[in-house]
Coordinates of C-alpha atoms in Angstrom, one line a residue:
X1 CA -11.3 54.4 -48.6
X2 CA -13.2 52.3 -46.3
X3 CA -10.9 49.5 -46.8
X4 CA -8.2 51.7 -45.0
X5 CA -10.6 53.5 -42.3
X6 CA -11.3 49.3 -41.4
X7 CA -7.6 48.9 -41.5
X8 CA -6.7 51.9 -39.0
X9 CA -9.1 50.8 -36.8
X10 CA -8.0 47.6 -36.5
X11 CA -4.2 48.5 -36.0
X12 CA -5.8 50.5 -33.2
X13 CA -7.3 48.1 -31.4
X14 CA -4.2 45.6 -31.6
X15 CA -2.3 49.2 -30.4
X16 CA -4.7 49.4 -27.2
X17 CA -4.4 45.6 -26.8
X18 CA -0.8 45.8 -26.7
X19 CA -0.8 48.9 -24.4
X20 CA -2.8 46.9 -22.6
X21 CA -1.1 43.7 -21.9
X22 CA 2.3 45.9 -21.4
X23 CA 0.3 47.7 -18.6
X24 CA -1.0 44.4 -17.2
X25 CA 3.0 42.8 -16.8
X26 CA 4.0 46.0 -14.9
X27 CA 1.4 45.9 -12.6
X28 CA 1.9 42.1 -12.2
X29 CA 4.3 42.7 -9.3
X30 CA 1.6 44.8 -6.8
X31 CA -0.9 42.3 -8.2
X32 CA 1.3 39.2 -6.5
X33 CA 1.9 40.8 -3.5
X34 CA -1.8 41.6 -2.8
X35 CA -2.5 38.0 -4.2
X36 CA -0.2 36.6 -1.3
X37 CA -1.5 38.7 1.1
X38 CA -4.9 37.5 0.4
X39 CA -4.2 34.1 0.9
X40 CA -3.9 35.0 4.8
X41 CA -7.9 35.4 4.9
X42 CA -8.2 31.4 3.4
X43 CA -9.2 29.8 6.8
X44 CA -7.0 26.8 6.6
X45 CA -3.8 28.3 4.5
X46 CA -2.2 29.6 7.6
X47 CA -2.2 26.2 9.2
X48 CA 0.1 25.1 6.5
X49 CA 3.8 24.1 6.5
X50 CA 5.9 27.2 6.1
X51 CA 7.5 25.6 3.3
X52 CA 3.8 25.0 1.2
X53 CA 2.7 28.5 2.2
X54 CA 6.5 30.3 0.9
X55 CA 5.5 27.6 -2.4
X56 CA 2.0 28.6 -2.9
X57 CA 3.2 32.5 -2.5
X58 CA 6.2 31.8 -5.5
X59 CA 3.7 30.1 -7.2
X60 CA 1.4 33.2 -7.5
X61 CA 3.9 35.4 -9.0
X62 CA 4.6 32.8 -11.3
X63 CA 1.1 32.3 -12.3
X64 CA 0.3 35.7 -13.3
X65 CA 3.5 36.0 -15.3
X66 CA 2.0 33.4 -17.4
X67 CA -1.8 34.7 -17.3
X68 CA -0.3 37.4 -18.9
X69 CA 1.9 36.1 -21.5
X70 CA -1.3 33.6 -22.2
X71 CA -3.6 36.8 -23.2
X72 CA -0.5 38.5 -25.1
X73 CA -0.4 35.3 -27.1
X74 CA -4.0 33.1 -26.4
X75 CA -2.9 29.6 -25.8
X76 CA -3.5 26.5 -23.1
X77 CA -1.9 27.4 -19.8
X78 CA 1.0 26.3 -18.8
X79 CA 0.1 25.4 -15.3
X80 CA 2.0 22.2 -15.7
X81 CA 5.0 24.4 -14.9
X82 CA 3.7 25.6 -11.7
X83 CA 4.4 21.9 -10.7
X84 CA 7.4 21.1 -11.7
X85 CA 9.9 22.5 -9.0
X86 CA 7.5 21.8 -6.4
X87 CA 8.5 18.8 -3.9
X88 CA 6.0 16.1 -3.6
X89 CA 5.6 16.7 0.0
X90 CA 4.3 20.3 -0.9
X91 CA 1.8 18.5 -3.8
X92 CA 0.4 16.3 -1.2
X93 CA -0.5 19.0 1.5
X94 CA -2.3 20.9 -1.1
X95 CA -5.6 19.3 -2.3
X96 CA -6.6 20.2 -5.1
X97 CA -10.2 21.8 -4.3
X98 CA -7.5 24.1 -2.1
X99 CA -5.1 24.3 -5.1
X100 CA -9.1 25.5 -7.4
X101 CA -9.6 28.0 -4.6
X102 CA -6.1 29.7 -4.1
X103 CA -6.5 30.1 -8.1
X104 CA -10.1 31.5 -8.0
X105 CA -8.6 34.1 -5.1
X106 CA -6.0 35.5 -7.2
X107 CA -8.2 35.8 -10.0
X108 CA -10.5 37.9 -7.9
X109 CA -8.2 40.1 -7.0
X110 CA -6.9 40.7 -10.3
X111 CA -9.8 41.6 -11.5
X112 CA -10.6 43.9 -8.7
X113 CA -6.6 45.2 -8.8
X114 CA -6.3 45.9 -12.1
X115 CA -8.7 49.1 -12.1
X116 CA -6.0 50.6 -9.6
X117 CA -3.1 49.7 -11.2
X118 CA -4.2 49.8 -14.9
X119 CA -6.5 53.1 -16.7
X120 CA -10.2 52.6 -17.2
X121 CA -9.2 51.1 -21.1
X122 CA -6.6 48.5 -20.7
X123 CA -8.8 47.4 -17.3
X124 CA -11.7 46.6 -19.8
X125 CA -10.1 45.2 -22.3
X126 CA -8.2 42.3 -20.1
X127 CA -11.1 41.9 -17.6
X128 CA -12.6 39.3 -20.2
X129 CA -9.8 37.6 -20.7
X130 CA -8.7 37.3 -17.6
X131 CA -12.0 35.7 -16.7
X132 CA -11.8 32.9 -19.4
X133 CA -8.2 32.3 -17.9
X134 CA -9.5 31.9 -14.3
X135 CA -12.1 29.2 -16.2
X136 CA -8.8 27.1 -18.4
X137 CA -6.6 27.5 -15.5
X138 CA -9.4 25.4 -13.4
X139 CA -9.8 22.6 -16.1
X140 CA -5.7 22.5 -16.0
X141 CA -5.2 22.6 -12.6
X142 CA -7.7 19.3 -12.3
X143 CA -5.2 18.1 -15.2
X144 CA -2.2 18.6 -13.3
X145 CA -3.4 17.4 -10.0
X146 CA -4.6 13.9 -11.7
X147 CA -1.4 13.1 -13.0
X148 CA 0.5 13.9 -9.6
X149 CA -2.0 11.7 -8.4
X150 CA -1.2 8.8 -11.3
X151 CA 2.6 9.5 -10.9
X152 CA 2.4 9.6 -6.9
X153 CA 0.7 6.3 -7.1
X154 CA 3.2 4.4 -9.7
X155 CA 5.8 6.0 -7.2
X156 CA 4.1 4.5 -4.3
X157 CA 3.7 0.8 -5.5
X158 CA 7.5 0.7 -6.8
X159 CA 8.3 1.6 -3.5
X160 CA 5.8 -0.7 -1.6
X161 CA 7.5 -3.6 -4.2
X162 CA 11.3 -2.5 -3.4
X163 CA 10.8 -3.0 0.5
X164 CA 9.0 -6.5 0.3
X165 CA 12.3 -7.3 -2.3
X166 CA 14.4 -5.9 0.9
X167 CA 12.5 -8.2 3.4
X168 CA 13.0 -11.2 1.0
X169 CA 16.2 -10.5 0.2
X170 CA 17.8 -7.6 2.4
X171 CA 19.1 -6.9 5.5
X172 CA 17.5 -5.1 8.2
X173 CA 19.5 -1.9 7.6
X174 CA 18.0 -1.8 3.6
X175 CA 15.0 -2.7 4.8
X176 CA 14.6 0.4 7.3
X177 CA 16.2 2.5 4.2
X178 CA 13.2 1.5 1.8
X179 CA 10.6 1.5 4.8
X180 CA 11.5 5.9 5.7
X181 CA 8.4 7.5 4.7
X182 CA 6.6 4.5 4.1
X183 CA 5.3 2.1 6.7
X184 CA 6.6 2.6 10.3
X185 CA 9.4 1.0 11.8
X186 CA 8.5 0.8 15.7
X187 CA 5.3 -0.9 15.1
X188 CA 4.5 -4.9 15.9
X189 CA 3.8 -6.5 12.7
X190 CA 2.3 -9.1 10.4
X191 CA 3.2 -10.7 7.0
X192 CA 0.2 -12.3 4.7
X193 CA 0.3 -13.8 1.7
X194 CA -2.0 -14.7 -0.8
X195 CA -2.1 -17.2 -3.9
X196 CA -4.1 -15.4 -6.2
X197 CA -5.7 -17.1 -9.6
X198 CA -3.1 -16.7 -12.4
X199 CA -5.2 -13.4 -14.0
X200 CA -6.8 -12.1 -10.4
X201 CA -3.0 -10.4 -9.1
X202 CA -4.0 -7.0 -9.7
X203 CA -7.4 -7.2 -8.2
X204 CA -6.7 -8.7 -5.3
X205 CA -3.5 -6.7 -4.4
X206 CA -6.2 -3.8 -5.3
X207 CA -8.7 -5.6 -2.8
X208 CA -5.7 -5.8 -0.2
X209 CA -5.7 -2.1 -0.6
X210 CA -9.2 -1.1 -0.7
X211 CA -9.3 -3.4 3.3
X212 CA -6.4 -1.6 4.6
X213 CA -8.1 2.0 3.6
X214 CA -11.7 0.9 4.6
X215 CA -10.2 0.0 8.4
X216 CA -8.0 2.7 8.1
X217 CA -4.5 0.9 8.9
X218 CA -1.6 1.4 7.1
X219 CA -0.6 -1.5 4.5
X220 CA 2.6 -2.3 2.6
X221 CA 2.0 -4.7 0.0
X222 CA 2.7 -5.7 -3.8
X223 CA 2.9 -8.4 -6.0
X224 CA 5.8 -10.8 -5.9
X225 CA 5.8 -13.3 -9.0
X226 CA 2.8 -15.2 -8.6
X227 CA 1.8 -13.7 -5.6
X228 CA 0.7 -11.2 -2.9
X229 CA 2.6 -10.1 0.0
X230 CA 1.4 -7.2 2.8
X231 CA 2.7 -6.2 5.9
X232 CA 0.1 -5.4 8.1
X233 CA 0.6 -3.9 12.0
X234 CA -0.2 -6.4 14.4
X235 CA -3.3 -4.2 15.8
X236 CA -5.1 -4.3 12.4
X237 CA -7.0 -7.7 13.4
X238 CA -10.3 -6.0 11.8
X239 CA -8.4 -5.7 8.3
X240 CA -6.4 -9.3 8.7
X241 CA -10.2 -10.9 9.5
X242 CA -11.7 -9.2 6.9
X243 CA -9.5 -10.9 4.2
X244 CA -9.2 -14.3 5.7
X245 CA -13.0 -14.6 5.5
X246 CA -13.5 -16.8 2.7
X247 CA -17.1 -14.7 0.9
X248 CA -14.2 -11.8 0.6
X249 CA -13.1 -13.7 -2.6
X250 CA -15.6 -16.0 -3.8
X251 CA -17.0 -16.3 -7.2
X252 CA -19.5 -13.7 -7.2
X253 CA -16.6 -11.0 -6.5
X254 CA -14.5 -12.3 -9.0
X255 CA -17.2 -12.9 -11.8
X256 CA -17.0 -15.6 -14.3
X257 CA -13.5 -16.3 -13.5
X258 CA -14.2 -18.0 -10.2
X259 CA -12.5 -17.2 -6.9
X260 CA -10.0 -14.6 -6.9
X261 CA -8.0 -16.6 -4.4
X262 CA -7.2 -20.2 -4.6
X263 CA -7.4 -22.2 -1.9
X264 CA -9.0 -19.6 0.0
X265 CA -6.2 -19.2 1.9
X266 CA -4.6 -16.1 3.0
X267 CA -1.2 -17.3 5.0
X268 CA -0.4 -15.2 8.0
X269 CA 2.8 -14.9 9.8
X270 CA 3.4 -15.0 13.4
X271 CA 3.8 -11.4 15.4
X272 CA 7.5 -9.5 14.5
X273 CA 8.4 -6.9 16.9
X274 CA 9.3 -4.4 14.1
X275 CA 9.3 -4.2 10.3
X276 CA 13.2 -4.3 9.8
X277 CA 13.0 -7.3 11.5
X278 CA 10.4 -9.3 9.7
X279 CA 12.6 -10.8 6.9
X280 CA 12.5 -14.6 8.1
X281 CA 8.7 -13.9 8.8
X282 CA 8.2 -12.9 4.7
X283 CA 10.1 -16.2 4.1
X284 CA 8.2 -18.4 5.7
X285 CA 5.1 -16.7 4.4
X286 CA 6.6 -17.3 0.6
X287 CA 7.7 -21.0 1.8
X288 CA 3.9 -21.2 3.1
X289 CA 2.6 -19.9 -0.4
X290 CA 4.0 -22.5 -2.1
X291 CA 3.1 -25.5 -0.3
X292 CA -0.6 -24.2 0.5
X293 CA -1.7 -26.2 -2.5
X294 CA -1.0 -29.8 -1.0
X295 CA -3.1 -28.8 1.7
X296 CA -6.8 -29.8 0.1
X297 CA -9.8 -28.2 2.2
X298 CA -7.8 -25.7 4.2
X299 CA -9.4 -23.3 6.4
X300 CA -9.5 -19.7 5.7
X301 CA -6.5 -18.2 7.7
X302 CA -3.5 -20.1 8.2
X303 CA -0.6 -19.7 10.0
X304 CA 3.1 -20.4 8.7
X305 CA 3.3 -23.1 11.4
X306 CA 0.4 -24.9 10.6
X307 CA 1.9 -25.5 6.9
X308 CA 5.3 -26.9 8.6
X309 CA 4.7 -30.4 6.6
X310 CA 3.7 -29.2 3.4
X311 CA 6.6 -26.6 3.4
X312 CA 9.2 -29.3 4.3
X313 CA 8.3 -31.0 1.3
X314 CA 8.6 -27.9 -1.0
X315 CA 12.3 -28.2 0.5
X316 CA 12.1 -25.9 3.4
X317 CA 15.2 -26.4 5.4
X318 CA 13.9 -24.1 8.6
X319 CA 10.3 -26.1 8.1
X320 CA 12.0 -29.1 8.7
X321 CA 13.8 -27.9 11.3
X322 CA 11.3 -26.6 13.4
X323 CA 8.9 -29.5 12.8
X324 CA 11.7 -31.7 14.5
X325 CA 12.5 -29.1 17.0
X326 CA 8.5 -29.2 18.2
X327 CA 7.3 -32.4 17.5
X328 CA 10.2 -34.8 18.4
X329 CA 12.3 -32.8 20.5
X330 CA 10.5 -32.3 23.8
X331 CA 9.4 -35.9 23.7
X332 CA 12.9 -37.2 23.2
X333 CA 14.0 -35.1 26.0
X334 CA 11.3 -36.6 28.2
X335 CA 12.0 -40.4 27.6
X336 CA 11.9 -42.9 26.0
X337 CA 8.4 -43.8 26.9
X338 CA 6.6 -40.9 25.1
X339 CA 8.4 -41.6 21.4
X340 CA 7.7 -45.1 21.8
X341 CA 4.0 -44.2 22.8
X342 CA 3.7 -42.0 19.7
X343 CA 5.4 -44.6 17.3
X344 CA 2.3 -47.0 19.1
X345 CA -0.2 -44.8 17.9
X346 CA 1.1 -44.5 14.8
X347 CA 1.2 -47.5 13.9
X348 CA -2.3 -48.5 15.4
X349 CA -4.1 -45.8 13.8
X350 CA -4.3 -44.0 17.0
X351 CA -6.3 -46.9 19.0
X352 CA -5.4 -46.2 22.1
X353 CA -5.8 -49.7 23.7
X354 CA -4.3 -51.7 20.6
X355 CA -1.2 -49.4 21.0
X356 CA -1.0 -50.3 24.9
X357 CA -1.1 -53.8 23.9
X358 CA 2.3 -53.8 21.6
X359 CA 4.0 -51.8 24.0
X360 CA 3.1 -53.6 26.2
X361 CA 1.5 -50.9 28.9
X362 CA -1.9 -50.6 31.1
X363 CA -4.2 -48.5 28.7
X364 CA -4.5 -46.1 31.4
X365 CA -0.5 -45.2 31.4
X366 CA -0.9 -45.1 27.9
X367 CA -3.3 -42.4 28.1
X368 CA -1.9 -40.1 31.2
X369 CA 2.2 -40.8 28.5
X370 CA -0.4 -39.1 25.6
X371 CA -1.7 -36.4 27.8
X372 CA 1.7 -35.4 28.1
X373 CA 2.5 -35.9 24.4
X374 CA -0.5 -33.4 23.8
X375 CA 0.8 -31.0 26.5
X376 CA 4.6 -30.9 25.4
X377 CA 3.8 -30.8 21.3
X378 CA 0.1 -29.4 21.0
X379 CA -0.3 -32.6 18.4
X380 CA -3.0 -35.3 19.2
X381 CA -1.5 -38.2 17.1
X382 CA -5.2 -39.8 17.0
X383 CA -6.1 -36.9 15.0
X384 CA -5.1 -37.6 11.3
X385 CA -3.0 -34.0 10.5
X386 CA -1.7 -33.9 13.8
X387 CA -0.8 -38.0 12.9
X388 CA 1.1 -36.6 9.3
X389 CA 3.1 -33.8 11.3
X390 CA 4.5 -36.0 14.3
X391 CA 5.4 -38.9 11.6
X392 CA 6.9 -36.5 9.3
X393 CA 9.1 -34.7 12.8
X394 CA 9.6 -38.4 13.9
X395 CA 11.0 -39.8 10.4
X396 CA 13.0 -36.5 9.4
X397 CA 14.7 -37.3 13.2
X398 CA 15.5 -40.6 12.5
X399 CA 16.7 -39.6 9.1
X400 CA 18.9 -36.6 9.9
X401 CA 16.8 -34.7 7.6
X402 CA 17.3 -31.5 9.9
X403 CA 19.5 -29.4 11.6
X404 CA 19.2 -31.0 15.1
X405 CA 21.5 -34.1 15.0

């Protein structure tokens, strides 16, 4: 007998339950609406896109459609859905303390709705439940929002790595294709490059990253085989002097492993006008790259120019090019007498008054023919690399080993 009594009672309850959760989808409909309209008293919502507001007012709807089939049938909820039909731009506008807050709204006025749409006993029994929803739906919100986050982020560096493949191997129209969205086209720019140690690419494409936020420039860069490339605007000097300085990577910031980049080096390239442009500039920062090595005791921050000897022995046709085209050009243009003053020096380890005596010419001539020498090529040949750059330009002339024949 009281077997049965316990039995009636407990059909009863799951009978007001039921009622209950019925009543609650019906009134789901005013309850969205006044949701929505609520949303107009969150200080910053109206300032939104019209698009992320119309999203965020779906969403509600949505939302508690689900809080109630959750307490019909107690399980995690599926806020994950929420997500999936809204456009990345939408995710992004919405952080998601303001994504916690719209949530905690709409709970609040459910649970202060429900008394009008719903009688005193269905009211009481969902009021719990809906305040342990209002609790999971926080948790899987944070959830949610951390794995936009994680995929946004994989979807960022794939695209950061398919516009430096476009400036390495694209035109300019790919390259302003792959740069919409991403870095801006109508800014002055840099290319850097540096050779990290063979386990240190992550962290210092990572480090490249951290700079660029810290100074609070914008930064395309990736990984390219052994090394790292960025594109950086031309105004972020604060960023570009803040990874050429060589304590950015020494030992102590790498650990045990030793410095994170070799060499030192980070390779800059001279200032392009605009991004879609900058495909020869990312080439001669990869040509640079590779010859940094042969260069013991470099300084810091080098320029692609300064590595034009080095890179036209790693086979760099333009490095040789441009060597000859600085270097033995303009003094072949000005006479005879300044090549033949060079090829003294050179051959007198830059002694100034034994190279006037093979000539033979007054040491002072000699000196006013190497002023201009200095002024036309910006290379002392008394100075041992300026010595190595002029005889390279001077034997790659003789040689044909260029373009300028």
């Amino acid at each position: 007998m009281a077997a049965g009594s316990d039995r009636s009672e407990q059909d009863a309850e799951e009978a007001r339950n039921t009622a209950a959760i019925e009543e609650l989808r019906r009134a789901v409909r005013a309850l969205s609406q006044t949701a929505a309209d609520a949303f107009g008293s969150v200080p910053w919502f109206p300032s939104l896109p019209a698009q992320t507001r119309s999203w965020a007012r779906l969403v509600v709807g949505r939302e508690l459609m689900m809080m109630a089939a959750d307490i019909a049938t107690p399980q995690p909820p599926r806020l994950r859905s929420i997500f999936s039909g809204a456009p990345l731009e939408v995710t992004g506008q919405i952080s998601l303390d303001q994504i916690l807050e719209l949530i905690r709204l709409t709970v609040d006025v459910v649970l202060n709705g429900i008394d009008d749409v719903m009688d005193d006993t269905s009211a009481s029994l969902v009021r719990g439940a809906l305040e342990r929803y209002g609790r999971e739906v926080a948790f899987a919100a944070a959830a949610v929002y951390a794995k936009v986050a994680e995929n946004r982020g994989r979807a960022g560096a794939q695209r950061q790595m398919l516009l430096l493949d476009a400036l390495v191997d694209g035109g300019e129209e790919q390259i302003a294709e792959r740069a919409s969205g991403l870095f801006p086209l109508g800014v002055p720019v840099r290319v850097i490059g540096l050779l990290p140690r063979p386990d240190a690419g992550e962290h210092v494409l990572h480090e490249v990253n951290r700079t660029a936020e810290r100074h609070r420039v914008t930064v395309c860069a990736a990984q390219r085989g052994r090394y790292v490339l960025a594109i950086l605007p031309d105004a972020a000097a604060g960023a570009l002097a803040d990874l050429a300085s060589p304590s950015r990577w020494n030992t102590e910031a790498a650990g045990s492993g030793g410095p994170l980049v070799t060499h030192h080096a980070v390779v800059t390239s001279g200032v392009v006008g605009s991004l879609s442009a900058a495909g020869p500039a990312t080439a001669a920062v990869l040509s640079s790259l590779r010859a940094v090595p042969a260069w013991q005791g470099s300084p810091g921050l080098l320029h692609v120019d300064d590595l034009l000897p080095e890179r036209t022995l790693c086979g760099d046709q333009q490095a040789a090019d441009q060597l000859v085209a600085e270097c033995h050009g303009p003094l072949a243009s000005a006479g005879r007498g300044l090549v033949e003053t060079v090829d003294a020096l050179l051959a007198h380890d830059g002694s100034p008054d034994a190279a006037a005596r093979s000539i033979p010419v007054h040491v002072n001539t000699l000196r006013y023919r190497l002023d201009r020498v200095i002024a036309l090529t910006g290379k002392d040949p008394r100075r041992g690399r300026d010595a190595f750059a002029l005889r390279m330009a001077f034997t790659l002339a003789r040689t044909g080993g260029h373009a300028f024949q």
